[in-house]
Amino acid sequence: MLKTQDNKSEFKLRLAGVANGKHSFSIVCNNTFFDNNEISDILDGSVKVLVNMDKSDKMLRLDFHYSGTITVECSRCLDPVQFPIDFKNQLLVNLVQEIPEDFENDDEIWMINEKDYDLDVYQFVFESIILSLPNQIIHPDDTEGNSTCNADFLNTLAQYTVDEPLEDEDEDEKTTDPRWDALKNIKFDD
């Protein structure tokens, strides 16, 4: 079944009454999904999330496959740049009668009550997409190796870039503080 989310409830996978075995779900994370997350740097996007669930009496194994494109600000020129998404991850969910007080769900293993009606994977999907992104995303170079970033910005940046070392830098490297030179004469016993 294909779902396009209007709100967070679309990310709740029904568990109650679902037979043991394999089940598949599909959710499309579109602009609404990314707009709902104010801390996100994603400007736009369309990411299809395929979820394969293998359910048993005491465990769920969820295999996620993310594919699509997102739009973010270029780390160099701040213009929008599209970035392809295509990765997989997994979530294991233990179904227990009572969750221990000191247990905290981690990134890949969760624990829920076996009588829960559904499983909310909204935050898991959002964090997976965010964590899949590199620290810096910049416009790719063209076939000739030239940047495709905003040309006006690159020209302005070039005006303020210093290519040669300052005159004082070479001089500072050659002279050292005489107090530190005295440390060179210390001998250690082996």
Coordinates of C-alpha atoms in Angstrom, one line a residue:
M1 CA 0.0 0.0 0.0
L2 CA 1.3 3.5 -0.9
K3 CA 0.8 6.3 1.6
T4 CA 1.5 10.0 1.3
Q5 CA 1.7 11.6 4.7
D6 CA -0.4 14.5 5.6
N7 CA 0.6 14.1 9.3
K8 CA 2.6 12.0 11.6
S9 CA -0.1 9.3 11.9
E10 CA 0.8 7.9 8.4
F11 CA 4.0 6.6 9.9
K12 CA 2.2 4.4 12.4
L13 CA 2.5 0.8 11.3
R14 CA -0.4 -1.2 12.6
L15 CA 0.5 -4.3 14.7
A16 CA -2.7 -5.3 16.4
G17 CA -4.4 -8.1 14.4
V18 CA -1.5 -8.4 11.9
A19 CA -0.6 -12.0 11.4
N20 CA 3.0 -13.3 11.8
G21 CA 5.0 -13.2 8.6
K22 CA 6.2 -10.7 6.0
H23 CA 4.3 -7.5 5.3
S24 CA 5.3 -4.5 3.1
F25 CA 4.5 -0.8 3.4
S26 CA 5.4 2.2 1.4
I27 CA 5.4 5.9 2.5
V28 CA 6.3 8.9 0.5
C29 CA 8.1 11.7 2.4
N30 CA 7.4 14.9 0.5
N31 CA 7.6 18.6 1.3
T32 CA 5.0 18.3 4.0
F33 CA 7.1 15.8 5.9
F34 CA 10.2 18.0 5.8
D35 CA 8.2 21.2 6.6
N36 CA 6.9 19.5 9.8
N37 CA 10.5 19.2 11.1
E38 CA 11.5 22.8 11.8
I39 CA 15.1 21.8 12.7
S40 CA 15.6 20.3 9.3
D41 CA 17.9 22.1 6.7
I42 CA 16.0 20.3 3.9
L43 CA 14.2 22.8 1.7
D44 CA 12.2 20.3 -0.4
G45 CA 12.2 16.6 -1.3
S46 CA 10.5 13.5 -2.3
V47 CA 11.8 10.3 -0.7
K48 CA 10.0 7.0 -1.1
V49 CA 10.4 4.7 2.0
L50 CA 9.8 1.0 1.4
V51 CA 9.3 -0.9 4.7
N52 CA 9.5 -4.7 4.8
M53 CA 8.3 -6.0 8.1
D54 CA 8.9 -9.6 9.3
K55 CA 6.7 -10.2 12.3
S56 CA 6.9 -13.0 14.8
D57 CA 5.4 -13.5 18.3
K58 CA 8.2 -11.7 20.1
M59 CA 10.0 -9.6 17.5
L60 CA 9.6 -7.3 14.5
R61 CA 12.4 -6.9 11.9
L62 CA 11.9 -3.8 9.8
D63 CA 14.0 -3.3 6.7
F64 CA 13.9 0.2 5.3
H65 CA 14.9 1.3 1.8
Y66 CA 15.0 5.0 1.1
S67 CA 15.2 6.4 -2.5
G68 CA 14.5 9.8 -3.9
T69 CA 15.9 13.3 -4.0
I70 CA 16.1 16.2 -1.5
T71 CA 16.9 19.8 -1.9
V72 CA 19.2 21.6 0.5
E73 CA 21.3 24.8 0.6
C74 CA 24.7 24.4 -1.1
S75 CA 27.5 24.6 1.6
R76 CA 29.5 26.8 -0.6
C77 CA 27.1 29.3 -2.3
L78 CA 23.9 28.8 -0.4
D79 CA 21.8 28.2 -3.6
P80 CA 19.5 25.2 -3.6
V81 CA 21.1 21.9 -4.7
Q82 CA 19.4 18.6 -5.3
F83 CA 21.0 15.5 -3.6
P84 CA 20.0 11.9 -4.4
I85 CA 19.1 9.6 -1.6
D86 CA 19.4 5.8 -1.9
F87 CA 20.3 3.8 1.2
K88 CA 19.0 1.0 3.5
N89 CA 18.8 0.5 7.2
Q90 CA 17.2 -1.8 9.7
L91 CA 15.3 -1.6 13.0
L92 CA 14.7 -4.6 15.3
V93 CA 11.8 -4.3 17.8
N94 CA 11.4 -6.6 20.7
L95 CA 7.8 -7.2 21.8
V96 CA 7.7 -7.7 25.6
Q97 CA 5.1 -7.9 28.3
E98 CA 6.8 -5.2 30.4
I99 CA 9.5 -2.8 29.4
P100 CA 12.3 -2.5 32.0
E101 CA 12.4 1.0 33.7
D102 CA 16.0 1.6 32.8
F103 CA 15.7 0.5 29.2
E104 CA 16.1 3.2 26.5
N105 CA 15.5 2.5 22.8
D106 CA 18.7 3.0 20.8
D107 CA 19.2 3.6 17.1
E108 CA 18.7 0.0 15.9
I109 CA 17.0 -1.9 18.7
W110 CA 13.7 -0.9 20.3
M111 CA 11.5 -2.5 22.9
I112 CA 7.7 -2.0 22.9
N113 CA 4.8 -3.6 24.8
E114 CA 3.5 -6.7 22.9
K115 CA -0.1 -5.3 23.3
D116 CA 0.6 -2.0 21.5
Y117 CA -1.8 -1.3 18.7
D118 CA 0.8 0.3 16.4
L119 CA 4.5 1.3 16.0
D120 CA 5.3 4.9 15.2
V121 CA 8.4 5.1 12.9
Y122 CA 8.1 8.8 12.1
Q123 CA 11.1 10.0 14.1
F124 CA 13.1 7.0 13.0
V125 CA 12.5 7.8 9.3
F126 CA 13.3 11.5 9.8
E127 CA 16.5 10.8 11.7
S128 CA 17.6 8.2 9.2
I129 CA 17.3 10.6 6.3
I130 CA 19.1 13.4 8.2
L131 CA 21.9 11.1 9.3
S132 CA 22.4 9.8 5.8
L133 CA 23.4 13.3 4.5
P134 CA 27.1 14.2 4.3
N135 CA 28.3 17.2 6.4
Q136 CA 28.7 19.3 3.3
I137 CA 26.7 19.2 0.1
I138 CA 27.9 21.4 -2.8
H139 CA 26.9 21.7 -6.4
P140 CA 28.7 19.1 -8.5
D141 CA 31.4 20.2 -11.0
D142 CA 30.5 20.1 -14.7
T143 CA 32.1 17.8 -17.2
E144 CA 35.1 20.2 -17.6
G145 CA 35.7 20.3 -13.8
N146 CA 34.3 23.7 -13.3
S147 CA 32.0 24.5 -10.3
T148 CA 28.3 24.8 -11.0
C149 CA 27.8 27.0 -7.9
N150 CA 26.4 30.5 -8.2
A151 CA 28.9 32.4 -10.5
D152 CA 28.3 35.8 -8.8
F153 CA 29.1 34.3 -5.4
L154 CA 32.2 32.5 -6.7
N155 CA 33.5 35.8 -8.1
T156 CA 32.9 37.6 -4.8
L157 CA 34.6 34.8 -2.9
A158 CA 37.6 35.0 -5.3
Q159 CA 38.0 38.7 -4.5
Y160 CA 38.5 37.9 -0.8
T161 CA 40.6 34.8 -1.1
V162 CA 44.3 35.1 -0.4
D163 CA 46.5 32.8 -2.5
E164 CA 50.0 33.7 -1.3
P165 CA 51.3 33.6 2.3
L166 CA 51.6 36.9 4.2
E167 CA 55.2 38.3 4.4
D168 CA 55.2 37.9 8.2
E169 CA 54.2 34.2 8.1
D170 CA 57.6 33.1 6.6
E171 CA 59.5 35.2 9.1
D172 CA 57.7 33.8 12.1
E173 CA 58.4 30.2 11.0
K174 CA 62.2 30.8 10.9
T175 CA 62.5 32.5 14.3
T176 CA 61.6 30.7 17.4
D177 CA 61.2 31.8 21.0
P178 CA 64.6 31.3 22.8
R179 CA 62.8 30.0 25.9
W180 CA 61.7 27.0 23.9
D181 CA 65.2 26.5 22.4
A182 CA 66.5 25.8 25.8
L183 CA 64.2 22.7 26.0
K184 CA 66.0 21.1 23.1
N185 CA 69.1 20.5 25.3
I186 CA 67.2 18.4 27.9
K187 CA 68.4 14.8 27.9
F188 CA 66.2 12.0 29.2
D189 CA 67.5 8.7 30.7
D190 CA 66.4 5.6 28.8

